[in-house]
Structures are given as C-alpha cells and as structure tokens.
Amino acid sequence: MIHMRPFTQFEIDNFKFISNLGIRYTTFQTYWTSLDKGYFDAIAPMRTYFLEEGIHDYASQGQGQINKEYREAYLLTDCLMIPAQASLYRPCTKKGDPRIWFSKLKRYTNPDDIFALFHKEQTLYIINVTQTNVKTSYESSSENPIKDILSVLQLKSMEIATELLGKFRKLYDNGHWYEAEVQDDTGIGRAVETLLGIPMNSDPNPDYKGIELKSKRLQRSGAKNGLFSQIPDWEASKYKNGNQIVQKYGYVRNGNKTLQVTVQANRPNAQSLVLDITQNDEVLEMLGKKEVSAIDHIVEWQLMTLHNRLKTKHKETFWISVDNKMFDGKEFFKYSYIEHTRNPNIAEFDNLIMQQLISLELLLNRPSGRGDTWNFKIKDKAMPLLFPESFLYKLDPNSEPHRGPIRKRSMASQRK
C-alpha cells in the first residue's frame, strides 16, 4: 500500500489557509507509477470526502469501463484555470480498487507533488500545493482563478454564519435585557436557544445548522469555555460508573455524598484526582494519587474519541459573551459580542491538557438529582491555540460602520 509522504511546512501553510477559509478538502499525491499508468488510487480519505460531500460513492459503483463516471474538473493555478475532467471508476481486475484520474494533469505536475481537492456542487477543483502559494494568490490585487474560486467558496461557507449573525443583531435590540430561563449556569444558554427557536434536546451535534452555540458571562473573571461533555470508556475503565467513583473519592455536602471538582494534569486536586495521557496507548486517564506508590487507574478515554468529539462539536462555533445583572432575585442578560471560530487544531488538544489549559469538570451524584456530567473546558487565554483564527463581532450596529468582524485573531497576534 502506498502512503502519502509527510507534508512540508509550505504545504501545511497552504492547507491551513484553505481550511481557515472554511473550505473542506481532501488530498492526493502524484507518483511516477501513477503518472505513467494514468490513474491514482482513490484512498480512504478521498472516498470518505466524496461520500460525505455527495460527489460519488465508490462502494455502490460497479466495476469496468461501462460503469465509469465523470465529473467536470479544473486545475487552478495563479494564472490559469485548466479543464481536467475527472474519471472515477473501479477496474475489473482483482477487487476493483477505486481509482481516479484527471485529464491533462500529467503536463502540470511532478512526481511527489501534493494536491488539495475540493468542490463546488459537482465540479471538482485541484491546486498543486507543492508548487503554489495559495495565500499569495488569494490575497493578490489582481484577479486570478485561485482567488475567484476560493472567494466564492469562502462566501458560501459563511452563509449560515451570516444568517445566524443577523438573528443575533435583531436580538441585540439596542442592548435589550433578557431574562435567563433558570437560575443556573445553563440559564443563559437555554434562553439563547429559546430566543433563536431551538428546542431543548440532548443531541450531541451542533445547535444551529451545524454551528455550535456557547454562552458565557463577561463578569466572571477567569471563566472557562465549555468544549464538550464525554463520558469515560466504561468498558475499558476500572470503575464502571460515577457512583463507584463517588463512594471512593467523594465528600459529604448537605447530607449527600457527591463529587463536584475540577481535575487537571500534573496537579492532583484535594481529592487526589489528576489527569494523565499515556501516549503509547493513546488514552487519557483520570488517576487517583493518594499515595505516591499506589496509583489508582480510575477511568479512561480513547484520545481518538475525544478528538472526534471536538472536531464534530466545534467544526464551527459562536462563543456568545453577555453582560448580566440580578434584579429582584432574577438574572438578566444582554448580548455584548460573539467570537466565531472554525476548524479546531485537533493536534493541540492533548498538549493543552498537559499544560493545564484544558481541564475536566466533574459533577457526580449532585443533590439536585441531575445526571452526572463530564465536561471538558478550556481557559479563555488558550482559545487562540485550539482555534488558530477567529472573528469577533460586536452586535451594536453603532459600534462599527461595516457591521462585520471587528478583528480577526490569530495565534501569532496573541503571542506578541
């Protein structure tokens, strides 16, 4: 089986730029043999991309030339848009391994070049990210095919966000104060969903047409941002439910044994609980360290499970910041600004746990009777590390003439 070579930093920068435009893509690499024979293997990530984007399903395709399918395709350069019809097929030989080919591609590539492949409706576009500086082409003052196509796709990727932002601008209503639904940490978030017409549910997927909504109160100094909830892998864990953990590590509050604590890496809390990552096994563990010589392996999560949860939950997120006040024993809030993030840097998740920037908030056996929760939260200062680029929107129409993003934050700007 042929494996794609490691990306160069130049190629990584190109992929990051495309990703930060909100454009989903897949990749492929050219080889001497593929250029000579006139086909590439449609490897698993490409097949998954085609299936999820509604472009093609290799699994249902018959073998042989009679079942070959074609898609309009173009190779984009900084000065040319070259027709390069795509052929998608499964040969009669062996098991009919999925294949793809782009006409004329041989003239514009070298062996070992890597391409980004994306689409607009059923038309495919490819860019040689080994040879082309995508950012330079996109930001050029002159019109060019890369700038033209990526600009259209970037606008399309912002359609839902623009629609949702418009709803929040209406809700802002010159700084109108709204009442929180319940006197609880979730009171504002629930009120936000009600105002947007989103019914309460336990669906783990994003809230509004693929965009996750997260609310926080500005007055809370050092407040963390909730990422997601994820129960442990009970089957692989020593302890099989929250009650067993409470019986061993809990404490009595108001006559009820409970466990409501923050757990982080490298620093055991008052209950001797600490997080640790075992890289060889690719798991996150919650350990009990009451005695140095005796470590209790309490529960664990597969890192891949947490990575997928983050990727699914926060592919695109509106982090809603509000001002709040109490009046007559009730909480009221008004919208202040929204931070809009996309495409989290999954590779940084593990590092941020070990740096104590992502922690686990445990709420087990609460007196209120509400179910156990295992919430992963991130400190505000670490947001640029997990979400490399973001837009901040003020909702007051008088604060900005263009009513657009007030700034675009990047990791580089945060580190200065």
PDB file of N, CA, C and O in Angstrom, residues 193-253:
ATOM      1  N   GLU A 193     -31.035  29.733  23.195  1.00  0.00           N
ATOM      2  CA  GLU A 193     -31.626  28.757  22.277  1.00  0.00           C
ATOM      3  C   GLU A 193     -33.119  28.995  22.107  1.00  0.00           C
ATOM      4  O   GLU A 193     -33.663  28.879  20.998  1.00  0.00           O
ATOM      5  N   THR A 194     -33.800  29.352  23.200  1.00  0.00           N
ATOM      6  CA  THR A 194     -35.240  29.634  23.115  1.00  0.00           C
ATOM      7  C   THR A 194     -35.495  30.842  22.223  1.00  0.00           C
ATOM      8  O   THR A 194     -36.402  30.829  21.379  1.00  0.00           O
ATOM      9  N   LEU A 195     -34.699  31.895  22.406  1.00  0.00           N
ATOM     10  CA  LEU A 195     -34.870  33.110  21.600  1.00  0.00           C
ATOM     11  C   LEU A 195     -34.627  32.844  20.118  1.00  0.00           C
ATOM     12  O   LEU A 195     -35.214  33.495  19.258  1.00  0.00           O
ATOM     13  N   LEU A 196     -33.768  31.872  19.832  1.00  0.00           N
ATOM     14  CA  LEU A 196     -33.485  31.520  18.431  1.00  0.00           C
ATOM     15  C   LEU A 196     -34.437  30.467  17.893  1.00  0.00           C
ATOM     16  O   LEU A 196     -34.343  30.063  16.740  1.00  0.00           O
ATOM     17  N   GLY A 197     -35.349  29.980  18.748  1.00  0.00           N
ATOM     18  CA  GLY A 197     -36.316  28.977  18.310  1.00  0.00           C
ATOM     19  C   GLY A 197     -35.739  27.579  18.216  1.00  0.00           C
ATOM     20  O   GLY A 197     -36.242  26.740  17.464  1.00  0.00           O
ATOM     21  N   ILE A 198     -34.682  27.304  19.001  1.00  0.00           N
ATOM     22  CA  ILE A 198     -34.061  25.982  19.005  1.00  0.00           C
ATOM     23  C   ILE A 198     -34.639  25.182  20.167  1.00  0.00           C
ATOM     24  O   ILE A 198     -34.493  25.586  21.326  1.00  0.00           O
ATOM     25  N   PRO A 199     -35.312  24.064  19.915  1.00  0.00           N
ATOM     26  CA  PRO A 199     -35.905  23.278  21.009  1.00  0.00           C
ATOM     27  C   PRO A 199     -34.835  22.623  21.862  1.00  0.00           C
ATOM     28  O   PRO A 199     -33.751  22.287  21.388  1.00  0.00           O
ATOM     29  N   MET A 200     -35.131  22.447  23.158  1.00  0.00           N
ATOM     30  CA  MET A 200     -34.214  21.746  24.056  1.00  0.00           C
ATOM     31  C   MET A 200     -34.101  20.289  23.656  1.00  0.00           C
ATOM     32  O   MET A 200     -35.104  19.637  23.374  1.00  0.00           O
ATOM     33  N   ASN A 201     -32.877  19.789  23.581  1.00  0.00           N
ATOM     34  CA  ASN A 201     -32.677  18.370  23.293  1.00  0.00           C
ATOM     35  C   ASN A 201     -31.300  17.950  23.758  1.00  0.00           C
ATOM     36  O   ASN A 201     -30.478  18.782  24.120  1.00  0.00           O
ATOM     37  N   SER A 202     -31.056  16.675  23.757  1.00  0.00           N
ATOM     38  CA  SER A 202     -29.760  16.139  24.211  1.00  0.00           C
ATOM     39  C   SER A 202     -28.880  15.741  23.031  1.00  0.00           C
ATOM     40  O   SER A 202     -27.955  14.959  23.180  1.00  0.00           O
ATOM     41  N   ASP A 203     -29.185  16.268  21.850  1.00  0.00           N
ATOM     42  CA  ASP A 203     -28.422  15.945  20.645  1.00  0.00           C
ATOM     43  C   ASP A 203     -26.979  16.409  20.813  1.00  0.00           C
ATOM     44  O   ASP A 203     -26.724  17.579  21.098  1.00  0.00           O
ATOM     45  N   PRO A 204     -25.998  15.509  20.638  1.00  0.00           N
ATOM     46  CA  PRO A 204     -24.594  15.903  20.800  1.00  0.00           C
ATOM     47  C   PRO A 204     -24.062  16.729  19.635  1.00  0.00           C
ATOM     48  O   PRO A 204     -22.959  17.258  19.707  1.00  0.00           O
ATOM     49  N   ASN A 205     -24.828  16.849  18.558  1.00  0.00           N
ATOM     50  CA  ASN A 205     -24.367  17.599  17.389  1.00  0.00           C
ATOM     51  C   ASN A 205     -24.568  19.099  17.598  1.00  0.00           C
ATOM     52  O   ASN A 205     -25.306  19.524  18.486  1.00  0.00           O
ATOM     53  N   PRO A 206     -23.919  19.942  16.766  1.00  0.00           N
ATOM     54  CA  PRO A 206     -24.050  21.391  16.904  1.00  0.00           C
ATOM     55  C   PRO A 206     -25.504  21.867  16.865  1.00  0.00           C
ATOM     56  O   PRO A 206     -26.377  21.215  16.305  1.00  0.00           O
ATOM     57  N   ASP A 207     -25.743  23.057  17.454  1.00  0.00           N
ATOM     58  CA  ASP A 207     -27.100  23.535  17.718  1.00  0.00           C
ATOM     59  C   ASP A 207     -27.841  24.092  16.511  1.00  0.00           C
ATOM     60  O   ASP A 207     -29.016  23.806  16.305  1.00  0.00           O
ATOM     61  N   TYR A 208     -27.179  24.954  15.715  1.00  0.00           N
ATOM     62  CA  TYR A 208     -27.882  25.700  14.674  1.00  0.00           C
ATOM     63  C   TYR A 208     -27.281  25.419  13.303  1.00  0.00           C
ATOM     64  O   TYR A 208     -26.256  25.965  12.939  1.00  0.00           O
ATOM     65  N   LYS A 209     -27.902  24.509  12.563  1.00  0.00           N
ATOM     66  CA  LYS A 209     -27.486  24.214  11.191  1.00  0.00           C
ATOM     67  C   LYS A 209     -25.978  23.977  11.080  1.00  0.00           C
ATOM     68  O   LYS A 209     -25.322  24.456  10.155  1.00  0.00           O
ATOM     69  N   GLY A 210     -25.438  23.236  12.034  1.00  0.00           N
ATOM     70  CA  GLY A 210     -24.014  22.910  12.006  1.00  0.00           C
ATOM     71  C   GLY A 210     -23.140  23.839  12.825  1.00  0.00           C
ATOM     72  O   GLY A 210     -21.936  23.602  12.954  1.00  0.00           O
ATOM     73  N   ILE A 211     -23.714  24.901  13.410  1.00  0.00           N
ATOM     74  CA  ILE A 211     -22.946  25.832  14.237  1.00  0.00           C
ATOM     75  C   ILE A 211     -23.289  25.602  15.704  1.00  0.00           C
ATOM     76  O   ILE A 211     -24.454  25.653  16.097  1.00  0.00           O
ATOM     77  N   GLU A 212     -22.284  25.355  16.510  1.00  0.00           N
ATOM     78  CA  GLU A 212     -22.469  25.184  17.948  1.00  0.00           C
ATOM     79  C   GLU A 212     -22.589  26.554  18.614  1.00  0.00           C
ATOM     80  O   GLU A 212     -21.942  27.524  18.205  1.00  0.00           O
ATOM     81  N   LEU A 213     -23.432  26.650  19.644  1.00  0.00           N
ATOM     82  CA  LEU A 213     -23.614  27.886  20.394  1.00  0.00           C
ATOM     83  C   LEU A 213     -23.129  27.692  21.824  1.00  0.00           C
ATOM     84  O   LEU A 213     -23.528  26.749  22.505  1.00  0.00           O
ATOM     85  N   LYS A 214     -22.259  28.588  22.277  1.00  0.00           N
ATOM     86  CA  LYS A 214     -21.767  28.559  23.648  1.00  0.00           C
ATOM     87  C   LYS A 214     -21.880  29.958  24.239  1.00  0.00           C
ATOM     88  O   LYS A 214     -21.448  30.938  23.624  1.00  0.00           O
ATOM     89  N   SER A 215     -22.462  30.063  25.433  1.00  0.00           N
ATOM     90  CA  SER A 215     -22.662  31.364  26.073  1.00  0.00           C
ATOM     91  C   SER A 215     -21.845  31.467  27.347  1.00  0.00           C
ATOM     92  O   SER A 215     -21.670  30.486  28.074  1.00  0.00           O
ATOM     93  N   LYS A 216     -21.362  32.692  27.638  1.00  0.00           N
ATOM     94  CA  LYS A 216     -20.647  32.909  28.896  1.00  0.00           C
ATOM     95  C   LYS A 216     -20.880  34.335  29.386  1.00  0.00           C
ATOM     96  O   LYS A 216     -21.137  35.256  28.608  1.00  0.00           O
ATOM     97  N   ARG A 217     -20.796  34.495  30.712  1.00  0.00           N
ATOM     98  CA  ARG A 217     -20.984  35.786  31.363  1.00  0.00           C
ATOM     99  C   ARG A 217     -19.647  36.507  31.443  1.00  0.00           C
ATOM    100  O   ARG A 217     -18.660  35.946  31.923  1.00  0.00           O
ATOM    101  N   LEU A 218     -19.611  37.770  31.010  1.00  0.00           N
ATOM    102  CA  LEU A 218     -18.352  38.512  30.985  1.00  0.00           C
ATOM    103  C   LEU A 218     -17.836  38.833  32.371  1.00  0.00           C
ATOM    104  O   LEU A 218     -16.634  38.961  32.581  1.00  0.00           O
ATOM    105  N   GLN A 219     -18.732  38.983  33.353  1.00  0.00           N
ATOM    106  CA  GLN A 219     -18.306  39.395  34.686  1.00  0.00           C
ATOM    107  C   GLN A 219     -17.529  38.320  35.430  1.00  0.00           C
ATOM    108  O   GLN A 219     -16.896  38.598  36.433  1.00  0.00           O
ATOM    109  N   ARG A 220     -17.590  37.098  34.978  1.00  0.00           N
ATOM    110  CA  ARG A 220     -16.918  36.014  35.686  1.00  0.00           C
ATOM    111  C   ARG A 220     -15.438  35.983  35.307  1.00  0.00           C
ATOM    112  O   ARG A 220     -15.074  35.520  34.234  1.00  0.00           O
ATOM    113  N   SER A 221     -14.612  36.484  36.199  1.00  0.00           N
ATOM    114  CA  SER A 221     -13.179  36.515  35.898  1.00  0.00           C
ATOM    115  C   SER A 221     -12.623  35.097  35.863  1.00  0.00           C
ATOM    116  O   SER A 221     -12.958  34.257  36.703  1.00  0.00           O
ATOM    117  N   GLY A 222     -11.786  34.835  34.885  1.00  0.00           N
ATOM    118  CA  GLY A 222     -11.175  33.519  34.775  1.00  0.00           C
ATOM    119  C   GLY A 222     -12.131  32.434  34.328  1.00  0.00           C
ATOM    120  O   GLY A 222     -11.832  31.253  34.461  1.00  0.00           O
ATOM    121  N   ALA A 223     -13.282  32.839  33.814  1.00  0.00           N
ATOM    122  CA  ALA A 223     -14.267  31.845  33.378  1.00  0.00           C
ATOM    123  C   ALA A 223     -13.698  31.002  32.250  1.00  0.00           C
ATOM    124  O   ALA A 223     -12.948  31.487  31.403  1.00  0.00           O
ATOM    125  N   LYS A 224     -14.071  29.747  32.251  1.00  0.00           N
ATOM    126  CA  LYS A 224     -13.625  28.831  31.204  1.00  0.00           C
ATOM    127  C   LYS A 224     -14.729  28.656  30.168  1.00  0.00           C
ATOM    128  O   LYS A 224     -15.909  28.890  30.451  1.00  0.00           O
ATOM    129  N   ASN A 225     -14.320  28.217  29.003  1.00  0.00           N
ATOM    130  CA  ASN A 225     -15.266  27.942  27.930  1.00  0.00           C
ATOM    131  C   ASN A 225     -15.513  26.442  27.850  1.00  0.00           C
ATOM    132  O   ASN A 225     -14.569  25.657  27.764  1.00  0.00           O
ATOM    133  N   GLY A 226     -16.778  26.050  27.879  1.00  0.00           N
ATOM    134  CA  GLY A 226     -17.109  24.642  27.778  1.00  0.00           C
ATOM    135  C   GLY A 226     -16.886  24.117  26.372  1.00  0.00           C
ATOM    136  O   GLY A 226     -17.363  24.714  25.405  1.00  0.00           O
ATOM    137  N   LEU A 227     -16.146  23.037  26.236  1.00  0.00           N
ATOM    138  CA  LEU A 227     -15.894  22.432  24.930  1.00  0.00           C
ATOM    139  C   LEU A 227     -16.939  21.367  24.611  1.00  0.00           C
ATOM    140  O   LEU A 227     -17.683  21.471  23.643  1.00  0.00           O
ATOM    141  N   PHE A 228     -16.999  20.331  25.445  1.00  0.00           N
ATOM    142  CA  PHE A 228     -17.959  19.246  25.213  1.00  0.00           C
ATOM    143  C   PHE A 228     -18.006  18.363  26.449  1.00  0.00           C
ATOM    144  O   PHE A 228     -17.141  18.434  27.336  1.00  0.00           O
ATOM    145  N   SER A 229     -19.024  17.527  26.523  1.00  0.00           N
ATOM    146  CA  SER A 229     -19.134  16.506  27.562  1.00  0.00           C
ATOM    147  C   SER A 229     -18.862  15.146  26.940  1.00  0.00           C
ATOM    148  O   SER A 229     -19.280  14.884  25.820  1.00  0.00           O
ATOM    149  N   GLN A 230     -18.167  14.302  27.672  1.00  0.00           N
ATOM    150  CA  GLN A 230     -17.894  12.962  27.168  1.00  0.00           C
ATOM    151  C   GLN A 230     -17.690  12.008  28.338  1.00  0.00           C
ATOM    152  O   GLN A 230     -16.779  12.201  29.150  1.00  0.00           O
ATOM    153  N   ILE A 231     -18.556  11.002  28.424  1.00  0.00           N
ATOM    154  CA  ILE A 231     -18.397  10.019  29.493  1.00  0.00           C
ATOM    155  C   ILE A 231     -17.175   9.152  29.209  1.00  0.00           C
ATOM    156  O   ILE A 231     -16.748   9.026  28.065  1.00  0.00           O
ATOM    157  N   PRO A 232     -16.587   8.540  30.232  1.00  0.00           N
ATOM    158  CA  PRO A 232     -15.423   7.673  30.014  1.00  0.00           C
ATOM    159  C   PRO A 232     -15.800   6.416  29.241  1.00  0.00           C
ATOM    160  O   PRO A 232     -16.977   6.090  29.073  1.00  0.00           O
ATOM    161  N   ASP A 233     -14.783   5.727  28.816  1.00  0.00           N
ATOM    162  CA  ASP A 233     -14.956   4.404  28.219  1.00  0.00           C
ATOM    163  C   ASP A 233     -15.099   3.424  29.383  1.00  0.00           C
ATOM    164  O   ASP A 233     -14.119   2.886  29.900  1.00  0.00           O
ATOM    165  N   TRP A 234     -16.349   3.211  29.803  1.00  0.00           N
ATOM    166  CA  TRP A 234     -16.586   2.402  30.998  1.00  0.00           C
ATOM    167  C   TRP A 234     -16.071   0.971  30.840  1.00  0.00           C
ATOM    168  O   TRP A 234     -15.571   0.368  31.792  1.00  0.00           O
ATOM    169  N   GLU A 235     -16.190   0.435  29.654  1.00  0.00           N
ATOM    170  CA  GLU A 235     -15.776  -0.954  29.432  1.00  0.00           C
ATOM    171  C   GLU A 235     -14.286  -1.140  29.682  1.00  0.00           C
ATOM    172  O   GLU A 235     -13.848  -2.156  30.218  1.00  0.00           O
ATOM    173  N   ALA A 236     -13.488  -0.123  29.297  1.00  0.00           N
ATOM    174  CA  ALA A 236     -12.039  -0.219  29.460  1.00  0.00           C
ATOM    175  C   ALA A 236     -11.566   0.295  30.818  1.00  0.00           C
ATOM    176  O   ALA A 236     -10.392   0.142  31.161  1.00  0.00           O
ATOM    177  N   SER A 237     -12.468   0.910  31.587  1.00  0.00           N
ATOM    178  CA  SER A 237     -12.090   1.556  32.844  1.00  0.00           C
ATOM    179  C   SER A 237     -12.215   0.608  34.033  1.00  0.00           C
ATOM    180  O   SER A 237     -13.014  -0.332  34.029  1.00  0.00           O
ATOM    181  N   LYS A 238     -11.455   0.897  35.085  1.00  0.00           N
ATOM    182  CA  LYS A 238     -11.514   0.112  36.323  1.00  0.00           C
ATOM    183  C   LYS A 238     -12.851   0.332  37.027  1.00  0.00           C
ATOM    184  O   LYS A 238     -13.485  -0.614  37.491  1.00  0.00           O
ATOM    185  N   TYR A 239     -13.259   1.598  37.136  1.00  0.00           N
ATOM    186  CA  TYR A 239     -14.548   1.925  37.748  1.00  0.00           C
ATOM    187  C   TYR A 239     -15.601   1.953  36.649  1.00  0.00           C
ATOM    188  O   TYR A 239     -15.346   2.467  35.551  1.00  0.00           O
ATOM    189  N   LYS A 240     -16.778   1.418  36.926  1.00  0.00           N
ATOM    190  CA  LYS A 240     -17.766   1.206  35.879  1.00  0.00           C
ATOM    191  C   LYS A 240     -18.911   2.216  35.873  1.00  0.00           C
ATOM    192  O   LYS A 240     -19.767   2.169  34.990  1.00  0.00           O
ATOM    193  N   ASN A 241     -18.953   3.135  36.837  1.00  0.00           N
ATOM    194  CA  ASN A 241     -19.971   4.187  36.842  1.00  0.00           C
ATOM    195  C   ASN A 241     -19.558   5.282  37.815  1.00  0.00           C
ATOM    196  O   ASN A 241     -18.633   5.118  38.627  1.00  0.00           O
ATOM    197  N   GLY A 242     -20.269   6.406  37.743  1.00  0.00           N
ATOM    198  CA  GLY A 242     -19.933   7.542  38.577  1.00  0.00           C
ATOM    199  C   GLY A 242     -20.120   7.279  40.050  1.00  0.00           C
ATOM    200  O   GLY A 242     -19.362   7.792  40.897  1.00  0.00           O
ATOM    201  N   ASN A 243     -21.109   6.474  40.417  1.00  0.00           N
ATOM    202  CA  ASN A 243     -21.381   6.216  41.829  1.00  0.00           C
ATOM    203  C   ASN A 243     -20.207   5.502  42.503  1.00  0.00           C
ATOM    204  O   ASN A 243     -19.863   5.794  43.658  1.00  0.00           O
ATOM    205  N   GLN A 244     -19.565   4.581  41.789  1.00  0.00           N
ATOM    206  CA  GLN A 244     -18.399   3.890  42.356  1.00  0.00           C
ATOM    207  C   GLN A 244     -17.276   4.888  42.660  1.00  0.00           C
ATOM    208  O   GLN A 244     -16.579   4.771  43.669  1.00  0.00           O
ATOM    209  N   ILE A 245     -17.097   5.866  41.770  1.00  0.00           N
ATOM    210  CA  ILE A 245     -16.058   6.878  41.964  1.00  0.00           C
ATOM    211  C   ILE A 245     -16.399   7.765  43.157  1.00  0.00           C
ATOM    212  O   ILE A 245     -15.530   8.094  43.981  1.00  0.00           O
ATOM    213  N   VAL A 246     -17.680   8.145  43.282  1.00  0.00           N
ATOM    214  CA  VAL A 246     -18.115   8.989  44.392  1.00  0.00           C
ATOM    215  C   VAL A 246     -17.893   8.279  45.723  1.00  0.00           C
ATOM    216  O   VAL A 246     -17.445   8.886  46.711  1.00  0.00           O
ATOM    217  N   GLN A 247     -18.177   6.986  45.774  1.00  0.00           N
ATOM    218  CA  GLN A 247     -18.008   6.243  47.018  1.00  0.00           C
ATOM    219  C   GLN A 247     -16.549   6.215  47.465  1.00  0.00           C
ATOM    220  O   GLN A 247     -16.251   6.211  48.658  1.00  0.00           O
ATOM    221  N   LYS A 248     -15.626   6.231  46.512  1.00  0.00           N
ATOM    222  CA  LYS A 248     -14.197   6.164  46.853  1.00  0.00           C
ATOM    223  C   LYS A 248     -13.599   7.557  47.060  1.00  0.00           C
ATOM    224  O   LYS A 248     -12.802   7.774  47.975  1.00  0.00           O
ATOM    225  N   TYR A 249     -13.998   8.514  46.223  1.00  0.00           N
ATOM    226  CA  TYR A 249     -13.330   9.824  46.238  1.00  0.00           C
ATOM    227  C   TYR A 249     -14.243  10.998  46.590  1.00  0.00           C
ATOM    228  O   TYR A 249     -13.777  12.134  46.637  1.00  0.00           O
ATOM    229  N   GLY A 250     -15.517  10.733  46.828  1.00  0.00           N
ATOM    230  CA  GLY A 250     -16.446  11.820  47.090  1.00  0.00           C
ATOM    231  C   GLY A 250     -16.365  12.374  48.497  1.00  0.00           C
ATOM    232  O   GLY A 250     -15.566  11.933  49.333  1.00  0.00           O
ATOM    233  N   TYR A 251     -17.199  13.366  48.774  1.00  0.00           N
ATOM    234  CA  TYR A 251     -17.272  14.016  50.078  1.00  0.00           C
ATOM    235  C   TYR A 251     -18.740  14.311  50.365  1.00  0.00           C
ATOM    236  O   TYR A 251     -19.586  14.301  49.459  1.00  0.00           O
ATOM    237  N   VAL A 252     -19.056  14.574  51.603  1.00  0.00           N
ATOM    238  CA  VAL A 252     -20.446  14.817  52.006  1.00  0.00           C
ATOM    239  C   VAL A 252     -20.733  16.305  51.961  1.00  0.00           C
ATOM    240  O   VAL A 252     -19.993  17.125  52.517  1.00  0.00           O
ATOM    241  N   ARG A 253     -21.827  16.645  51.278  1.00  0.00           N
ATOM    242  CA  ARG A 253     -22.304  18.026  51.233  1.00  0.00           C
ATOM    243  C   ARG A 253     -23.815  18.005  51.436  1.00  0.00           C
ATOM    244  O   ARG A 253     -24.523  17.357  50.685  1.00  0.00           O
TER     245      ARG A 253
END
